[in-house]
Amino acid sequence: MKEVVLITGASGMIAKELAKKINKEYEIRFLTRKKVHDHEYEWDIKKGSIDEAAFDNVSHIIHLAGANISEKRWTPERKRELISSRVDSAELLRTTLRKNKIKLKSFISASGINFYGTETSEKIYTETDPPGNDFLSEVVVLWERAADDFKEQNLAERVVKIRTSVVLSEKDGALKKIIPPIQYYIGSPLGSGQQYMSWIHIEDICSIYEFALKNPTMDGAYNAVSPEHATNKDLTKKIAQILEKPLFMPNVPGFVLKLIFGELATAILEGSRASSKKLQDAGFHFKFPDLENALKDLLKK
């Protein structure tokens, strides 16, 4: 009998690809706002409602739910939504597990590499470093605290937090936004272009979740970042090179991005590096450790 894996954030890019990757070995269920298929179960975080049938014989939860950080300007209301979609959703899961007296084998939660703050520096962060002191760091700290509660309240044998960097995919996300300007000859680095942009190939991030699911020794936080570091300028130039498009536009000035995006521009104009050594020491092997091969794989599809 297959173990049951319940995945939140069903509409997201990672959830869809991960489900395809593991569905032969596990019974996959999704929590979603609107049920369409038999393996989907509805929940409403704001109303605190959830279909408890989703939890029958569940062994693992992979918690990917969370409003998109870069989708809208960070108004006070949007900031509350960014936190609530991560923290309140976890609380609803915990409440349901407690009510039904269920203890998971593992609770695996998405997290963010912005745990360390958005500041461009020469430091390479590891999982033992403290959090930063900006809004995104606050979001991730609260997010991870909500995940840790599953172990502290004896609702999961272990908790794994995947501190995710920018996920590169040909289907969605950052790459889909960066490519069109380059194709139309108006692409250019953002701000100074020297800000680091931690990244990971979609196939590798899904493999990390699979690896965490299958390895009971994994516990705590892991940086899900490619071993090769790149700046915003590096990424832009490499995409243009692979697409065989020239880059002749000047960098997009930081003040323009601040006018368009407000406080969110900080996350675009600043960025640091993080180490994936802990993940590799645990036995994980990246299929796409370098940017050029990762982009060639995605852009030639």
Coordinates of C-alpha atoms in Angstrom, one line a residue:
M1 CA 0.0 0.0 0.0
K2 CA 1.4 3.4 -1.0
E3 CA 2.1 6.0 1.6
V4 CA -0.2 9.1 1.3
V5 CA 1.4 12.5 0.6
L6 CA -0.8 15.5 1.0
I7 CA 0.4 18.6 -0.9
T8 CA -0.7 22.2 -0.4
G9 CA -0.3 24.9 -2.9
A10 CA -1.8 22.7 -5.6
S11 CA -1.8 25.4 -8.3
G12 CA 1.9 26.2 -8.0
M13 CA 4.6 25.3 -10.4
I14 CA 6.6 23.1 -7.9
A15 CA 3.5 21.2 -6.7
K16 CA 2.5 20.2 -10.2
E17 CA 6.0 19.1 -11.2
L18 CA 6.7 17.3 -7.9
A19 CA 3.4 15.4 -8.1
K20 CA 4.4 14.1 -11.5
K21 CA 7.7 13.0 -10.1
I22 CA 6.5 11.0 -7.1
N23 CA 3.1 9.8 -8.1
K24 CA 4.2 6.3 -9.0
E25 CA 5.6 5.6 -5.5
Y26 CA 3.1 7.6 -3.4
E27 CA -0.6 8.3 -3.3
I28 CA -0.8 12.0 -4.0
R29 CA -3.6 14.3 -2.6
F30 CA -3.9 18.0 -3.1
L31 CA -5.5 20.7 -0.9
T32 CA -7.0 23.3 -3.2
R33 CA -9.5 26.1 -3.1
K34 CA -11.7 24.5 -5.7
K35 CA -11.9 20.8 -6.2
V36 CA -11.8 19.5 -9.8
H37 CA -10.3 16.0 -9.6
D38 CA -10.9 13.1 -7.2
H39 CA -7.5 13.4 -5.5
E40 CA -8.2 17.1 -4.6
Y41 CA -9.8 18.3 -1.4
E42 CA -11.0 21.8 -0.7
W43 CA -9.9 24.1 2.0
D44 CA -10.4 27.8 2.8
I45 CA -7.7 29.4 4.9
K46 CA -9.6 32.6 5.6
K47 CA -12.8 30.7 6.8
G48 CA -10.7 28.0 8.5
S49 CA -12.6 25.2 6.7
I50 CA -11.0 22.1 5.4
D51 CA -12.1 18.7 4.0
E52 CA -10.8 16.3 6.7
A53 CA -11.1 13.3 4.3
A54 CA -7.8 14.5 2.9
F55 CA -6.1 13.4 6.1
D56 CA -7.2 9.7 6.0
N57 CA -4.1 7.6 6.4
V58 CA -1.8 10.5 5.6
S59 CA 1.9 9.9 6.3
H60 CA 3.5 13.1 4.9
I61 CA 2.5 16.7 4.2
I62 CA 4.4 18.8 1.8
H63 CA 3.4 22.4 2.5
L64 CA 3.9 24.6 -0.5
A65 CA 1.0 27.1 0.0
G66 CA 1.9 30.8 0.1
A67 CA 0.9 33.9 -1.9
N68 CA 3.5 34.9 -4.5
I69 CA 6.0 37.4 -3.0
S70 CA 6.7 39.3 -6.3
E71 CA 3.2 39.3 -7.8
K72 CA 1.9 42.6 -6.3
R73 CA 3.1 45.7 -4.5
W74 CA 3.6 45.3 -0.8
T75 CA 0.7 47.3 0.6
P76 CA 0.0 46.7 4.3
E77 CA -2.9 44.4 3.2
R78 CA -0.7 42.5 0.8
K79 CA 2.0 42.0 3.6
R80 CA -0.6 40.5 5.9
E81 CA -1.7 38.2 3.1
L82 CA 1.9 37.1 2.4
I83 CA 2.2 36.1 6.1
S84 CA -1.3 34.7 6.6
S85 CA -1.1 32.4 3.5
R86 CA 1.9 30.7 5.0
V87 CA 1.3 30.9 8.8
D88 CA -2.5 30.6 9.0
S89 CA -2.5 27.7 6.5
A90 CA 0.0 25.8 8.6
E91 CA -2.2 26.5 11.7
L92 CA -5.2 25.0 9.9
L93 CA -3.2 21.9 9.1
R94 CA -2.0 21.6 12.7
T95 CA -5.5 22.0 14.1
T96 CA -6.8 19.3 11.8
L97 CA -4.0 16.9 12.7
R98 CA -4.6 17.5 16.5
K99 CA -8.4 17.0 16.1
N100 CA -7.9 13.7 14.3
K101 CA -5.0 12.5 16.5
I102 CA -2.7 12.1 13.5
K103 CA 1.1 12.1 13.7
L104 CA 3.0 12.5 10.5
K105 CA 6.2 10.8 9.5
S106 CA 7.3 14.1 8.0
F107 CA 6.2 17.7 7.5
I108 CA 8.2 19.2 4.7
S109 CA 7.7 22.9 4.3
A110 CA 8.7 25.4 1.6
S111 CA 10.7 28.3 3.0
G112 CA 12.7 31.1 1.4
I113 CA 16.4 31.9 0.9
N114 CA 15.4 35.4 2.0
F115 CA 15.6 34.1 5.5
Y116 CA 19.0 35.8 5.6
G117 CA 17.7 39.1 4.4
T118 CA 18.0 41.0 1.1
E119 CA 21.4 42.6 1.2
T120 CA 24.2 42.3 -1.4
S121 CA 27.5 41.4 0.3
E122 CA 30.4 39.1 0.0
K123 CA 29.1 36.7 2.7
I124 CA 27.9 33.3 1.7
Y125 CA 25.2 32.2 4.1
T126 CA 24.8 28.8 5.7
E127 CA 21.9 27.4 7.6
T128 CA 23.6 28.3 11.0
D129 CA 23.5 32.0 10.2
P130 CA 20.8 34.2 11.9
P131 CA 17.9 35.7 10.0
G132 CA 18.1 39.2 8.5
N133 CA 16.0 42.2 9.6
D134 CA 13.8 43.2 6.7
F135 CA 10.3 42.3 5.7
L136 CA 11.1 39.2 3.6
S137 CA 13.2 37.8 6.4
E138 CA 10.3 38.4 8.8
V139 CA 8.0 36.4 6.5
V140 CA 10.4 33.5 6.3
V141 CA 11.0 33.4 10.1
L142 CA 7.3 33.3 10.8
W143 CA 6.9 30.7 8.1
E144 CA 9.6 28.4 9.5
R145 CA 8.3 28.9 13.1
A146 CA 4.9 27.7 11.9
A147 CA 6.6 24.6 10.4
D148 CA 8.6 23.9 13.6
D149 CA 5.5 23.8 15.6
F150 CA 4.5 20.5 14.0
K151 CA 7.5 18.8 15.7
E152 CA 7.2 20.8 18.9
Q153 CA 3.5 19.8 19.3
N154 CA 4.4 16.2 18.5
L155 CA 2.4 16.2 15.2
A156 CA 5.3 15.2 13.0
E157 CA 8.4 13.0 13.7
R158 CA 10.5 15.5 11.7
V159 CA 10.2 18.8 10.0
V160 CA 12.2 19.8 6.9
K161 CA 12.4 23.4 5.8
I162 CA 13.4 23.9 2.1
R163 CA 14.9 27.5 1.8
T164 CA 14.1 28.0 -1.8
S165 CA 15.9 30.3 -4.2
V166 CA 14.6 31.6 -7.5
V167 CA 13.2 28.6 -9.4
L168 CA 14.1 28.5 -13.1
S169 CA 11.4 26.9 -15.3
E170 CA 10.4 27.4 -18.9
K171 CA 6.8 27.2 -17.8
D172 CA 6.4 29.8 -15.2
G173 CA 8.2 32.0 -12.6
A174 CA 11.1 34.4 -13.0
L175 CA 12.5 33.0 -16.3
K176 CA 9.1 33.6 -18.1
K177 CA 9.3 37.3 -17.1
I178 CA 13.0 37.8 -18.0
I179 CA 12.9 36.1 -21.5
P180 CA 10.4 38.3 -23.4
P181 CA 12.3 41.7 -23.1
I182 CA 15.5 39.9 -24.2
Q183 CA 13.7 38.4 -27.2
Y184 CA 12.4 41.9 -28.2
Y185 CA 15.9 43.4 -27.8
I186 CA 15.0 45.5 -24.7
G187 CA 16.4 43.2 -22.1
S188 CA 19.0 44.5 -19.6
P189 CA 20.2 43.9 -16.0
L190 CA 18.3 45.4 -13.2
G191 CA 19.8 48.2 -11.1
S192 CA 23.5 47.7 -10.7
G193 CA 23.2 44.1 -12.0
Q194 CA 25.7 43.1 -9.3
Q195 CA 23.2 41.8 -6.9
Y196 CA 23.4 38.0 -6.4
M197 CA 20.5 35.9 -7.6
S198 CA 20.4 32.6 -5.9
W199 CA 18.7 30.2 -8.3
I200 CA 17.8 26.5 -8.9
H201 CA 16.5 24.5 -11.8
I202 CA 12.9 23.3 -11.4
E203 CA 14.0 19.6 -11.8
D204 CA 16.5 20.0 -8.9
I205 CA 14.0 21.7 -6.5
C206 CA 11.5 18.9 -7.1
S207 CA 14.3 16.3 -6.6
I208 CA 15.2 18.0 -3.3
Y209 CA 11.6 17.6 -2.0
E210 CA 11.6 13.9 -3.2
F211 CA 15.0 13.5 -1.4
A212 CA 13.7 15.0 1.8
L213 CA 10.6 12.8 1.6
K214 CA 12.6 9.6 1.3
N215 CA 15.4 10.4 3.7
P216 CA 14.3 10.1 7.4
T217 CA 17.6 11.5 8.6
M218 CA 16.9 14.9 7.0
D219 CA 15.6 17.4 9.6
G220 CA 15.7 21.2 9.9
A221 CA 16.6 23.8 7.3
Y222 CA 18.3 23.3 4.0
N223 CA 19.4 25.9 1.4
A224 CA 17.9 24.9 -1.9
V225 CA 20.3 26.8 -4.1
S226 CA 22.5 25.8 -7.0
P227 CA 26.2 25.4 -6.1
E228 CA 27.1 28.0 -8.8
H229 CA 26.5 31.6 -7.8
A230 CA 25.4 34.2 -10.3
T231 CA 24.5 37.9 -10.3
N232 CA 21.5 39.4 -12.0
K233 CA 23.9 40.6 -14.8
D234 CA 25.3 37.1 -15.2
L235 CA 21.8 35.6 -15.6
T236 CA 20.7 38.2 -18.1
K237 CA 23.8 37.9 -20.2
K238 CA 23.7 34.1 -20.2
I239 CA 20.0 34.0 -21.3
A240 CA 20.7 36.5 -24.1
Q241 CA 23.7 34.4 -25.2
I242 CA 21.7 31.2 -25.4
L243 CA 18.9 32.9 -27.2
E244 CA 21.4 34.5 -29.5
K245 CA 20.1 38.0 -28.8
P246 CA 22.2 41.1 -28.3
L247 CA 22.0 43.2 -25.1
F248 CA 22.5 46.8 -25.8
M249 CA 20.0 48.6 -23.5
P250 CA 21.4 50.3 -20.4
N251 CA 20.7 48.8 -17.0
V252 CA 17.2 49.5 -15.7
P253 CA 17.8 52.2 -13.0
G254 CA 16.9 51.3 -9.4
F255 CA 14.8 54.3 -8.9
V256 CA 12.5 53.3 -11.8
L257 CA 12.0 49.9 -10.2
K258 CA 11.2 51.5 -6.9
L259 CA 8.6 53.7 -8.6
I260 CA 7.0 50.7 -10.2
F261 CA 7.3 48.1 -7.4
G262 CA 7.6 50.2 -4.2
E263 CA 9.2 48.3 -1.3
L264 CA 9.1 45.1 -3.4
A265 CA 12.0 46.6 -5.5
T266 CA 14.4 45.8 -2.6
A267 CA 14.0 42.1 -3.3
I268 CA 14.9 42.8 -7.0
L269 CA 17.8 45.2 -6.4
E270 CA 19.5 43.3 -3.6
G271 CA 20.5 39.7 -3.2
S272 CA 23.1 37.5 -1.4
R273 CA 24.6 34.1 -1.8
A274 CA 23.9 31.0 0.1
S275 CA 25.7 27.6 0.4
S276 CA 24.2 24.3 -0.6
K277 CA 26.9 22.3 1.2
K278 CA 24.6 21.0 4.0
L279 CA 22.2 19.6 1.3
Q280 CA 25.1 18.0 -0.6
D281 CA 26.6 16.6 2.5
A282 CA 23.3 14.9 3.2
G283 CA 23.8 13.1 -0.1
F284 CA 21.9 15.2 -2.6
H285 CA 23.4 15.5 -6.1
F286 CA 22.3 18.4 -8.4
K287 CA 21.5 17.5 -12.0
F288 CA 22.0 21.2 -13.0
P289 CA 24.7 22.7 -10.8
D290 CA 25.8 25.3 -13.3
L291 CA 23.8 28.1 -14.8
E292 CA 24.8 27.6 -18.5
N293 CA 23.6 24.0 -18.6
A294 CA 20.5 24.8 -16.6
L295 CA 19.5 27.5 -19.0
K296 CA 20.3 25.5 -22.1
D297 CA 18.1 22.7 -20.8
L298 CA 15.2 25.1 -20.2
L299 CA 15.5 27.4 -23.2
K300 CA 16.1 24.7 -25.8
K301 CA 12.8 22.9 -24.9

